[in-house]
Amino acid sequence: MNPDLRRERAAATFNPELITHLLDGSPEKTRRRREIENKILSDPDFQHENHNFLTRSERYEAAIKKSAVMVKKMREFGIADPDEIMWFKRLLLGNFVEPVGLNYSMFIPTLLNQGTTAQQEKWLHPSTGLQIIGTYAQTEMGHGTHLRGLETTATYDPKTQEFIINSPTVTSIKWWPGGLGKTSNHAIVLAQLITQGKCYGLHAFIVPIREIGTHKPLPGITVGDIGPKFGYEEMDNGYLKMDNYRIPRENMLMKYAQVKPDGTYVKPVSNKLTYGTMVFVRSFLVGAAAQSLSKACTIAIRYSAVRHQSEIKPGEPEPQVDFQTQQYKLFPILATAYAFQFVGSYMKDTYHRINESIGQGDLSELPELHALTAGLKAFTTWTANAGIEECRLACGGHGYSHCSGIPNIYVTFTPACTFEGENTVMMLQTARFLMKVYDQVQSGKLVHGLVSYLNDLPSQRIQPQQVAVWPTVVDINNPDSLTEIYKLRAARLIDIAAKSLQGEMSHRKSKEVAWNLTSVGLVRATDAHCHYVVVKLFADKLLKIQDKTIQAVLRNLFLLYSLYGISQKAGDFLQGNIMTGSQITQVNQRVLELLAVIRPNAVALVDAFDYKDITLGSVLGRYDGNVYENLFEWAKKSPLNKTEVHESYHKYLKPLQSKL
Amino acid sequence: MSSRAHRVSLGDSWSQRVHPDIESERRRQAFDVERLTNLLDRGARNTTLRREVESLFRSDPAFSLVNTYFMTQKEHFQAAAQKRFLLHKMAQRLNWPEDGLEIDYARRALSGDIILGVHTVATKAIISLGSEEQIAKWVPLCKTYQIIATYAQTEMGHGSYLQGLETEATYDAATQEFVIHSPTITATKWWPGDLGCLATHAIVMAQLICSGAKRGMHAFVVPIRSPQDHTPLPGITAGDIGPRMGLENADNGFLQLDHVRVPRENMLSRFAQVLPDGTYIRCGTAQSNYLPMVVTRVDILTSVVLPSLQKACVIATRYSVIRRQGRLRPSDPEAKILDYQTQQQKLLFPLAMSYAFHFQAVSLLEFFQHAYNAVQSNDTSLLPELHVLTTGSKAMMTDFCAYGVELCRRACGGHGYSKLSGLPSLATQVVASCTYEGENTVLYLQVARFLMKNYQQIWETEGAHSQRSLPQSVQYFTMVHHDKCPAQNASDFLLPEIYTTAWAHTAARLVEDSARHLQVLTQSGADQQDAWNQTSVSLVQAAKAHCYYVTVKSFQDAVKKLDSEPAIQLVLKRLCDLFALHGILADSGIFLYDGFLSGPQVDMVRTAYLDLLSLIRKDAVLLTDAFDFTDQCLNSALGCYDGNVYERLFQWAQMSPNNNSQENPAYKKYIQPLIRSHGSKL
């Protein structure tokens, strides 16, 4: 092991293993995860090529091969539990994706959520064994997050009891679905249902697109790959054009809405239930944000402990991580990664809890969960996106090379800001919920859950525009006090946004125009609300930690997360008279102190994430810290190094020289 | 040639028809786009020449850029080599002058996607570091490509910090040779462009050791590949450093030197030389050494960094008037996404930056000329300031342009993730510049050092005449101004004096705070280096505020000079206002902190800012048209002049090699056996 890293690990004040247990959920889960990981690592069937040196079509082929092996091995290892599947795939996929991924993450869950028992019986078994490879085709070339704008139609023909699926325009061509281009033979297609001459909005249909056996596109189907992307190179994101293509009536997913053989439309009991998959995927993305950020952070911090750049003092080359500016870049990101880990597991638990109540017919918590996941999905993916890029930049020039692994992490993660609901649209959905809650509070209703702080608004406690009510005593080392001031900031910005919305509405007639003219402020308010939620959940988590050493270590991360946030958004806290200038000075000073406090534990804190090198896919972030030898070995594998003299020399350089 | 015919790519059948949604944007002509283009080109004659050059590349498929999206790294590199070769032939045929604008315009037309970028830099390094004889020997060889040179400075373990480099050049008086050697693996030269497969020679920066003494970094011309068959020479290990986010045309390479001997004459010796007996002599100061570095940095800013941001703005803005989503009024058709306030907030700041940085680059070039002329008459006094202005501009422009391009990319939703949008390539091109040619944090700290030095000077010479000695960019330190901003209402914040003063005040305050902090630490016994490190976060903050102030100031000065073009002046002033106010809102804490701005004043700034968004929105398409990029060089299915986004996206996707056949060998090879094995288990 590299001596620098050995020193770092020896100097840590806590045992990272204990934090690993906390992140996994229990020591038993950590044990089981490692057991699975070690099985994979010792299995010769998992010798796969390094994606970085492959062309796009080679990567596609390698990914398909890997998926096939994974299916086989999961059967062999008896892995079926969702957590275990996740661990299994996380290790093997590393920073990449699998073309059959949507079969598992969208096709099957949608079938389970929206299909009748008969439909599940028919489709579920073949799709788990990949006889049917399904994808989920919602987005069209001209239409994304705004669902109602989709143009694909499904017109019912009672004579033959079929739906005619049609893509009427260029903009209606299904565009982007993963695995659609070359891999899938079925797609769940979202289309406008038309029956008895009337449009009933979007419904889901199972559409066969390729012939089982030959894998050739079926007549009436035009399907293909949408071309190269920023990342996802191994994924065949595709397009799909359906030309008055007929499918049987039974292919409409009919657990909720139905079309009778004669064409009669039967409305679903509640349209909220179809939210299910969407809410699940979005709450999952919060956890994904935490994972990607944690990986990037592991790489950058380990590398910074190994890299010796300039000298703080002549003759004493210090590792990069001793530079205050480097700590200031990386440690707040480390704290954020921990915050999001805890928020991610909270979201997962909440989803399962609420899903159970839904099962028992209780839908009361669904609106808040829906609003919470939308906003937090946007908040965490935006923050993680910026954080990953910051980690890459903190690795200097080598961060730009694929050897660092961070470019792959970035390009694989960044679509999360636009897919499953574009982030600005997500923020505004949560804003709509917050405005509704605000109105309820104004009309004297008591609200519950994470928005309950808005109950205090009408009373004298929070008066956003008045000077000198605040600050009260702010203890910048106290989690409760910090949570409180984030709450005040959120309340103030929500109040301002609501008032300016009302103001715009009194000037203009249309609600939509007023909404648009307030939207920048609404996004700002929602951002503050989400920030408060993250701070609160992190503070709550601290209370649940038994071990005093671990609690102390995480408490410092909590303080850094909250105080750094205040220092970045100092304007909000000053303008609302939540804090004074001299308190801000204290905050800034305390942030710098915390950097020094966290410094000795930095490497141990990323070790606690417990990523195997294969998952990180990084030469710079190796556990053993032997960066440079391996960097050289890695470069030698570059396809351009296969010959000593590159052909371009003969073709272009030679003639260039001889022309003169 | 009319400007419109020029912009529309010929040969695309749908270009006959301009999309009505973009046509309607151009109907409103609040200013003359052509005149603004001329202004950006710094003269109508340049515009004409540029279009002439650009038109040369339009019909030749060898110059196509779309194809590169579907290439492997290797094929892309090959294509860039071919383009460089064809360009060279063209330049010869048309007798283009060596350092003329034609070559710059050709590079722009090809989006810089050609090889041998560093060869030019290395040639310039020989000119500035070499003696007269050395220049006479090597430069003609470079210019006729008899040798291909790279500039090998960065090592695997060492980047922006020059003194840390490990490569050694030890003088051997017995043979009058230097022995160039990489003593460790971290000493391997890593990243230099044109090194991986191309270079025959390297300008190697190495630690000079003669007569047993270390003499610091010097440059040596080292032959690395055979002039006959291009194989590496004995003692040389060289190759490609492997795949990167972008820069497929850069040929970044590595180089290990195992006791490679070069003659004494190969040390570039304008500023220092080693006599045959090993005596080391310095000749004059190396201060004008700055000049080539300044030229390289300014060139990167104007030819790579700024155009990337401008193109991203063109693409995202055009796409945002074609893309429709949701309704603003229930009775309306779906709205153009550019009509959403949140979309305006995302896109109009990058647009304002595009113009702000253009004018900053122009003022930098003017200052450069000024300083260069002074150097010609042996006055080097302006060089430190020139160096710092360039350093600060490099750090700020690359930071902000990288941020802006990525913002534009994400503002295009899912399609911004497709390479066919052109945006991922722009993003990877521009982010590279944040770490090469000096890592930005290191650069901000260099700016901070300059600020500290000048600030301390005021203290030390606190007298009536101290101001005269301050460099112009920091004269605001001593400007007498109020403790509080005098603005009374939102429209006051559209007065350039108001916001420029706000930036000057706050930058000066942050500089002062850092200086105090440093002083307190040193007075309490910390040594200089520790004190500096413990202040570095606030030093970077001060340097950033200073750079922002400099940009606002140069933009404002440029707008002032446009009195003869009132319509253009008006639209550019709005962008200048937006640029200044955006910065205040993004970091309002530093303005509120000492009470310079009050809470209600920040609200006024916000009101003024939101009003500006809707005003600038009306001119947004024309303001991006004025950059006058050809469709070919934008290379974007989303951003073409005619607005036919979806047809082009569909057509380009058909070019994907994955669509060549309906066969799927991977499916047959791996999925079908899997299904069979599964079936047999049932």
PDB file of C-alpha atoms in Angstrom, chain A residues 121-328:
ATOM      1  CA  GLU A 121     -49.406 -14.269 -15.674  1.00  0.00           C
ATOM      2  CA  LYS A 122     -48.858 -13.953 -19.379  1.00  0.00           C
ATOM      3  CA  TRP A 123     -45.912 -11.524 -19.494  1.00  0.00           C
ATOM      4  CA  LEU A 124     -44.072 -11.656 -16.210  1.00  0.00           C
ATOM      5  CA  HIS A 125     -42.407 -15.028 -16.404  1.00  0.00           C
ATOM      6  CA  PRO A 126     -40.922 -14.646 -19.894  1.00  0.00           C
ATOM      7  CA  SER A 127     -39.642 -11.168 -19.114  1.00  0.00           C
ATOM      8  CA  THR A 128     -37.764 -12.221 -15.976  1.00  0.00           C
ATOM      9  CA  GLY A 129     -35.945 -14.834 -18.077  1.00  0.00           C
ATOM     10  CA  LEU A 130     -35.299 -12.371 -20.923  1.00  0.00           C
ATOM     11  CA  GLN A 131     -37.388 -14.310 -23.472  1.00  0.00           C
ATOM     12  CA  ILE A 132     -39.277 -11.085 -23.554  1.00  0.00           C
ATOM     13  CA  ILE A 133     -37.015  -8.107 -23.241  1.00  0.00           C
ATOM     14  CA  GLY A 134     -39.135  -5.105 -22.497  1.00  0.00           C
ATOM     15  CA  THR A 135     -38.551  -1.383 -22.420  1.00  0.00           C
ATOM     16  CA  TYR A 136     -40.651   1.594 -21.471  1.00  0.00           C
ATOM     17  CA  ALA A 137     -41.446   4.011 -24.304  1.00  0.00           C
ATOM     18  CA  GLN A 138     -42.814   7.279 -23.037  1.00  0.00           C
ATOM     19  CA  THR A 139     -40.680  10.223 -24.233  1.00  0.00           C
ATOM     20  CA  GLU A 140     -41.141  11.335 -27.820  1.00  0.00           C
ATOM     21  CA  MET A 141     -38.807  13.341 -29.981  1.00  0.00           C
ATOM     22  CA  GLY A 142     -40.789  16.516 -29.447  1.00  0.00           C
ATOM     23  CA  HIS A 143     -42.152  15.849 -25.970  1.00  0.00           C
ATOM     24  CA  GLY A 144     -40.557  15.024 -22.682  1.00  0.00           C
ATOM     25  CA  THR A 145     -41.584  15.710 -19.140  1.00  0.00           C
ATOM     26  CA  HIS A 146     -44.869  17.316 -20.126  1.00  0.00           C
ATOM     27  CA  LEU A 147     -46.880  14.115 -20.438  1.00  0.00           C
ATOM     28  CA  ARG A 148     -50.061  15.546 -21.827  1.00  0.00           C
ATOM     29  CA  GLY A 149     -48.213  16.735 -24.917  1.00  0.00           C
ATOM     30  CA  LEU A 150     -47.460  13.198 -26.159  1.00  0.00           C
ATOM     31  CA  GLU A 151     -48.802  12.585 -29.664  1.00  0.00           C
ATOM     32  CA  THR A 152     -48.760   8.803 -30.127  1.00  0.00           C
ATOM     33  CA  THR A 153     -52.323   7.508 -30.473  1.00  0.00           C
ATOM     34  CA  ALA A 154     -53.984   4.192 -29.644  1.00  0.00           C
ATOM     35  CA  THR A 155     -57.324   4.031 -31.393  1.00  0.00           C
ATOM     36  CA  TYR A 156     -59.668   1.212 -30.496  1.00  0.00           C
ATOM     37  CA  ASP A 157     -61.276  -0.758 -33.301  1.00  0.00           C
ATOM     38  CA  PRO A 158     -64.228  -2.743 -31.853  1.00  0.00           C
ATOM     39  CA  LYS A 159     -64.636  -4.717 -35.083  1.00  0.00           C
ATOM     40  CA  THR A 160     -61.383  -6.577 -34.618  1.00  0.00           C
ATOM     41  CA  GLN A 161     -61.022  -5.800 -30.904  1.00  0.00           C
ATOM     42  CA  GLU A 162     -57.649  -4.262 -31.516  1.00  0.00           C
ATOM     43  CA  PHE A 163     -55.861  -1.035 -30.792  1.00  0.00           C
ATOM     44  CA  ILE A 164     -54.265   0.780 -33.703  1.00  0.00           C
ATOM     45  CA  ILE A 165     -51.059   2.364 -32.443  1.00  0.00           C
ATOM     46  CA  ASN A 166     -49.807   5.207 -34.585  1.00  0.00           C
ATOM     47  CA  SER A 167     -47.000   7.793 -34.676  1.00  0.00           C
ATOM     48  CA  PRO A 168     -48.635  10.575 -36.682  1.00  0.00           C
ATOM     49  CA  THR A 169     -45.705  13.039 -36.962  1.00  0.00           C
ATOM     50  CA  VAL A 170     -41.920  13.200 -36.812  1.00  0.00           C
ATOM     51  CA  THR A 171     -42.149  14.736 -33.337  1.00  0.00           C
ATOM     52  CA  SER A 172     -44.273  11.811 -32.137  1.00  0.00           C
ATOM     53  CA  ILE A 173     -41.551   9.247 -32.776  1.00  0.00           C
ATOM     54  CA  LYS A 174     -40.639   7.590 -29.471  1.00  0.00           C
ATOM     55  CA  TRP A 175     -37.116   8.746 -28.728  1.00  0.00           C
ATOM     56  CA  TRP A 176     -34.616   7.893 -25.981  1.00  0.00           C
ATOM     57  CA  PRO A 177     -35.993   4.745 -24.320  1.00  0.00           C
ATOM     58  CA  GLY A 178     -33.077   2.622 -23.140  1.00  0.00           C
ATOM     59  CA  GLY A 179     -32.605  -0.746 -24.826  1.00  0.00           C
ATOM     60  CA  LEU A 180     -35.128   0.158 -27.506  1.00  0.00           C
ATOM     61  CA  GLY A 181     -32.732   0.518 -30.442  1.00  0.00           C
ATOM     62  CA  LYS A 182     -31.410  -3.026 -30.787  1.00  0.00           C
ATOM     63  CA  THR A 183     -32.132  -5.060 -27.656  1.00  0.00           C
ATOM     64  CA  SER A 184     -35.816  -5.089 -26.766  1.00  0.00           C
ATOM     65  CA  ASN A 185     -38.504  -7.151 -28.428  1.00  0.00           C
ATOM     66  CA  HIS A 186     -41.394  -5.542 -26.519  1.00  0.00           C
ATOM     67  CA  ALA A 187     -42.166  -2.040 -25.330  1.00  0.00           C
ATOM     68  CA  ILE A 188     -44.709  -0.600 -22.949  1.00  0.00           C
ATOM     69  CA  VAL A 189     -45.872   2.322 -25.074  1.00  0.00           C
ATOM     70  CA  LEU A 190     -47.601   5.332 -23.586  1.00  0.00           C
ATOM     71  CA  ALA A 191     -50.225   6.641 -25.989  1.00  0.00           C
ATOM     72  CA  GLN A 192     -53.357   8.785 -26.116  1.00  0.00           C
ATOM     73  CA  LEU A 193     -56.273   6.373 -25.904  1.00  0.00           C
ATOM     74  CA  ILE A 194     -59.088   7.045 -28.363  1.00  0.00           C
ATOM     75  CA  THR A 195     -62.251   4.987 -28.243  1.00  0.00           C
ATOM     76  CA  GLN A 196     -65.743   5.659 -29.505  1.00  0.00           C
ATOM     77  CA  GLY A 197     -64.397   8.881 -31.009  1.00  0.00           C
ATOM     78  CA  LYS A 198     -63.199  10.312 -27.737  1.00  0.00           C
ATOM     79  CA  CYS A 199     -59.675  10.843 -26.348  1.00  0.00           C
ATOM     80  CA  TYR A 200     -59.181   9.611 -22.778  1.00  0.00           C
ATOM     81  CA  GLY A 201     -55.579  10.640 -22.253  1.00  0.00           C
ATOM     82  CA  LEU A 202     -52.473   8.583 -21.736  1.00  0.00           C
ATOM     83  CA  HIS A 203     -52.573   4.849 -21.186  1.00  0.00           C
ATOM     84  CA  ALA A 204     -50.003   2.083 -21.308  1.00  0.00           C
ATOM     85  CA  PHE A 205     -49.926  -0.646 -23.991  1.00  0.00           C
ATOM     86  CA  ILE A 206     -47.704  -3.653 -24.447  1.00  0.00           C
ATOM     87  CA  VAL A 207     -46.425  -3.518 -27.995  1.00  0.00           C
ATOM     88  CA  PRO A 208     -44.372  -6.354 -29.574  1.00  0.00           C
ATOM     89  CA  ILE A 209     -41.692  -4.739 -31.739  1.00  0.00           C
ATOM     90  CA  ARG A 210     -39.394  -7.554 -32.798  1.00  0.00           C
ATOM     91  CA  GLU A 211     -40.153 -11.122 -33.727  1.00  0.00           C
ATOM     92  CA  ILE A 212     -39.171 -13.614 -31.038  1.00  0.00           C
ATOM     93  CA  GLY A 213     -36.574 -15.936 -32.487  1.00  0.00           C
ATOM     94  CA  THR A 214     -35.362 -13.909 -35.449  1.00  0.00           C
ATOM     95  CA  HIS A 215     -35.280 -10.619 -33.536  1.00  0.00           C
ATOM     96  CA  LYS A 216     -36.344  -8.824 -36.745  1.00  0.00           C
ATOM     97  CA  PRO A 217     -38.559  -5.717 -36.470  1.00  0.00           C
ATOM     98  CA  LEU A 218     -42.218  -6.593 -37.066  1.00  0.00           C
ATOM     99  CA  PRO A 219     -44.067  -5.126 -40.078  1.00  0.00           C
ATOM    100  CA  GLY A 220     -45.294  -1.607 -39.285  1.00  0.00           C
ATOM    101  CA  ILE A 221     -42.493  -1.007 -36.817  1.00  0.00           C
ATOM    102  CA  THR A 222     -39.499   1.230 -37.534  1.00  0.00           C
ATOM    103  CA  VAL A 223     -36.931   0.959 -34.815  1.00  0.00           C
ATOM    104  CA  GLY A 224     -33.268   1.914 -34.376  1.00  0.00           C
ATOM    105  CA  ASP A 225     -30.501   3.514 -32.357  1.00  0.00           C
ATOM    106  CA  ILE A 226     -30.561   7.288 -31.786  1.00  0.00           C
ATOM    107  CA  GLY A 227     -26.815   7.699 -32.170  1.00  0.00           C
ATOM    108  CA  PRO A 228     -23.915   8.600 -29.908  1.00  0.00           C
ATOM    109  CA  LYS A 229     -24.379  10.378 -26.596  1.00  0.00           C
ATOM    110  CA  PHE A 230     -22.381  12.102 -23.877  1.00  0.00           C
ATOM    111  CA  GLY A 231     -22.280   8.797 -22.002  1.00  0.00           C
ATOM    112  CA  TYR A 232     -24.383   5.602 -21.931  1.00  0.00           C
ATOM    113  CA  GLU A 233     -22.323   4.432 -24.878  1.00  0.00           C
ATOM    114  CA  GLU A 234     -23.082   0.772 -24.232  1.00  0.00           C
ATOM    115  CA  MET A 235     -26.797   1.559 -24.119  1.00  0.00           C
ATOM    116  CA  ASP A 236     -28.869   1.415 -27.311  1.00  0.00           C
ATOM    117  CA  ASN A 237     -31.226   4.277 -26.562  1.00  0.00           C
ATOM    118  CA  GLY A 238     -33.644   4.012 -29.432  1.00  0.00           C
ATOM    119  CA  TYR A 239     -36.423   5.392 -31.547  1.00  0.00           C
ATOM    120  CA  LEU A 240     -39.696   3.742 -32.444  1.00  0.00           C
ATOM    121  CA  LYS A 241     -42.152   4.706 -35.131  1.00  0.00           C
ATOM    122  CA  MET A 242     -45.428   2.786 -35.307  1.00  0.00           C
ATOM    123  CA  ASP A 243     -47.349   2.900 -38.517  1.00  0.00           C
ATOM    124  CA  ASN A 244     -51.008   2.081 -37.792  1.00  0.00           C
ATOM    125  CA  TYR A 245     -49.770  -0.934 -35.957  1.00  0.00           C
ATOM    126  CA  ARG A 246     -52.395  -3.292 -34.519  1.00  0.00           C
ATOM    127  CA  ILE A 247     -52.274  -4.991 -31.122  1.00  0.00           C
ATOM    128  CA  PRO A 248     -54.984  -7.055 -29.369  1.00  0.00           C
ATOM    129  CA  ARG A 249     -57.249  -5.361 -26.817  1.00  0.00           C
ATOM    130  CA  GLU A 250     -55.662  -7.455 -24.053  1.00  0.00           C
ATOM    131  CA  ASN A 251     -52.389  -5.597 -24.553  1.00  0.00           C
ATOM    132  CA  MET A 252     -53.651  -2.466 -22.833  1.00  0.00           C
ATOM    133  CA  LEU A 253     -52.635  -2.564 -19.156  1.00  0.00           C
ATOM    134  CA  MET A 254     -56.030  -2.673 -17.498  1.00  0.00           C
ATOM    135  CA  LYS A 255     -55.652  -2.955 -13.756  1.00  0.00           C
ATOM    136  CA  TYR A 256     -57.180   0.513 -13.336  1.00  0.00           C
ATOM    137  CA  ALA A 257     -58.677   1.893 -16.542  1.00  0.00           C
ATOM    138  CA  GLN A 258     -60.326  -0.488 -19.015  1.00  0.00           C
ATOM    139  CA  VAL A 259     -61.704  -0.616 -22.500  1.00  0.00           C
ATOM    140  CA  LYS A 260     -64.546  -3.119 -22.884  1.00  0.00           C
ATOM    141  CA  PRO A 261     -64.766  -5.245 -26.068  1.00  0.00           C
ATOM    142  CA  ASP A 262     -67.443  -2.914 -27.427  1.00  0.00           C
ATOM    143  CA  GLY A 263     -65.215   0.087 -26.852  1.00  0.00           C
ATOM    144  CA  THR A 264     -66.736   1.389 -23.647  1.00  0.00           C
ATOM    145  CA  TYR A 265     -64.195   3.163 -21.496  1.00  0.00           C
ATOM    146  CA  VAL A 266     -64.162   2.424 -17.756  1.00  0.00           C
ATOM    147  CA  LYS A 267     -62.485   5.093 -15.629  1.00  0.00           C
ATOM    148  CA  PRO A 268     -59.985   4.170 -12.903  1.00  0.00           C
ATOM    149  CA  VAL A 269     -61.075   4.680  -9.292  1.00  0.00           C
ATOM    150  CA  SER A 270     -58.175   6.989  -8.545  1.00  0.00           C
ATOM    151  CA  ASN A 271     -55.626   8.333 -10.976  1.00  0.00           C
ATOM    152  CA  LYS A 272     -53.124   8.812  -8.167  1.00  0.00           C
ATOM    153  CA  LEU A 273     -52.240   5.143  -8.199  1.00  0.00           C
ATOM    154  CA  THR A 274     -50.385   5.329 -11.482  1.00  0.00           C
ATOM    155  CA  TYR A 275     -47.911   7.640  -9.727  1.00  0.00           C
ATOM    156  CA  GLY A 276     -46.477   4.542  -8.075  1.00  0.00           C
ATOM    157  CA  THR A 277     -43.676   3.625 -10.470  1.00  0.00           C
ATOM    158  CA  MET A 278     -42.725   7.256 -10.979  1.00  0.00           C
ATOM    159  CA  VAL A 279     -42.464   7.947  -7.255  1.00  0.00           C
ATOM    160  CA  PHE A 280     -40.465   4.772  -6.805  1.00  0.00           C
ATOM    161  CA  VAL A 281     -37.967   5.654  -9.531  1.00  0.00           C
ATOM    162  CA  ARG A 282     -37.540   9.214  -8.303  1.00  0.00           C
ATOM    163  CA  SER A 283     -36.970   8.217  -4.711  1.00  0.00           C
ATOM    164  CA  PHE A 284     -34.476   5.676  -5.986  1.00  0.00           C
ATOM    165  CA  LEU A 285     -32.662   8.500  -7.833  1.00  0.00           C
ATOM    166  CA  VAL A 286     -32.011  10.288  -4.545  1.00  0.00           C
ATOM    167  CA  GLY A 287     -30.061   7.219  -3.453  1.00  0.00           C
ATOM    168  CA  ALA A 288     -28.312   7.090  -6.826  1.00  0.00           C
ATOM    169  CA  ALA A 289     -27.216  10.702  -6.375  1.00  0.00           C
ATOM    170  CA  ALA A 290     -25.664   9.737  -3.053  1.00  0.00           C
ATOM    171  CA  GLN A 291     -23.884   6.752  -4.600  1.00  0.00           C
ATOM    172  CA  SER A 292     -22.401   8.631  -7.533  1.00  0.00           C
ATOM    173  CA  LEU A 293     -21.282  11.506  -5.363  1.00  0.00           C
ATOM    174  CA  SER A 294     -19.746   9.129  -2.824  1.00  0.00           C
ATOM    175  CA  LYS A 295     -17.784   7.368  -5.546  1.00  0.00           C
ATOM    176  CA  ALA A 296     -16.427  10.599  -7.036  1.00  0.00           C
ATOM    177  CA  CYS A 297     -15.537  11.805  -3.587  1.00  0.00           C
ATOM    178  CA  THR A 298     -13.710   8.587  -2.715  1.00  0.00           C
ATOM    179  CA  ILE A 299     -11.568   8.951  -5.819  1.00  0.00           C
ATOM    180  CA  ALA A 300     -10.760  12.630  -5.334  1.00  0.00           C
ATOM    181  CA  ILE A 301      -9.929  12.359  -1.639  1.00  0.00           C
ATOM    182  CA  ARG A 302      -7.715   9.299  -1.969  1.00  0.00           C
ATOM    183  CA  TYR A 303      -5.905  10.849  -4.906  1.00  0.00           C
ATOM    184  CA  SER A 304      -5.440  14.127  -3.020  1.00  0.00           C
ATOM    185  CA  ALA A 305      -3.785  12.225  -0.203  1.00  0.00           C
ATOM    186  CA  VAL A 306      -1.346  10.637  -2.635  1.00  0.00           C
ATOM    187  CA  ARG A 307      -0.681  13.572  -4.951  1.00  0.00           C
ATOM    188  CA  HIS A 308       2.139  15.889  -3.923  1.00  0.00           C
ATOM    189  CA  GLN A 309       2.013  19.001  -5.988  1.00  0.00           C
ATOM    190  CA  SER A 310       3.573  22.238  -4.919  1.00  0.00           C
ATOM    191  CA  GLU A 311       5.044  22.924  -1.527  1.00  0.00           C
ATOM    192  CA  ILE A 312       3.327  24.882   1.193  1.00  0.00           C
ATOM    193  CA  LYS A 313       6.788  25.342   2.675  1.00  0.00           C
ATOM    194  CA  PRO A 314       9.984  25.089   0.650  1.00  0.00           C
ATOM    195  CA  GLY A 315      11.419  21.590   0.809  1.00  0.00           C
ATOM    196  CA  GLU A 316       8.302  20.044   2.322  1.00  0.00           C
ATOM    197  CA  PRO A 317       6.050  18.816  -0.432  1.00  0.00           C
ATOM    198  CA  GLU A 318       2.677  18.345   1.216  1.00  0.00           C
ATOM    199  CA  PRO A 319      -0.073  16.150  -0.185  1.00  0.00           C
ATOM    200  CA  GLN A 320      -2.771  18.116  -2.008  1.00  0.00           C
ATOM    201  CA  VAL A 321      -5.240  17.378   0.760  1.00  0.00           C
ATOM    202  CA  ASP A 322      -3.268  19.613   3.133  1.00  0.00           C
ATOM    203  CA  PHE A 323      -4.106  22.653   1.066  1.00  0.00           C
ATOM    204  CA  GLN A 324      -6.969  24.653   2.492  1.00  0.00           C
ATOM    205  CA  THR A 325      -8.390  25.332  -0.967  1.00  0.00           C
ATOM    206  CA  GLN A 326      -8.431  21.606  -1.744  1.00  0.00           C
ATOM    207  CA  GLN A 327     -10.142  20.813   1.559  1.00  0.00           C
ATOM    208  CA  TYR A 328     -12.648  23.545   0.868  1.00  0.00           C
TER     209      TYR A 328
END
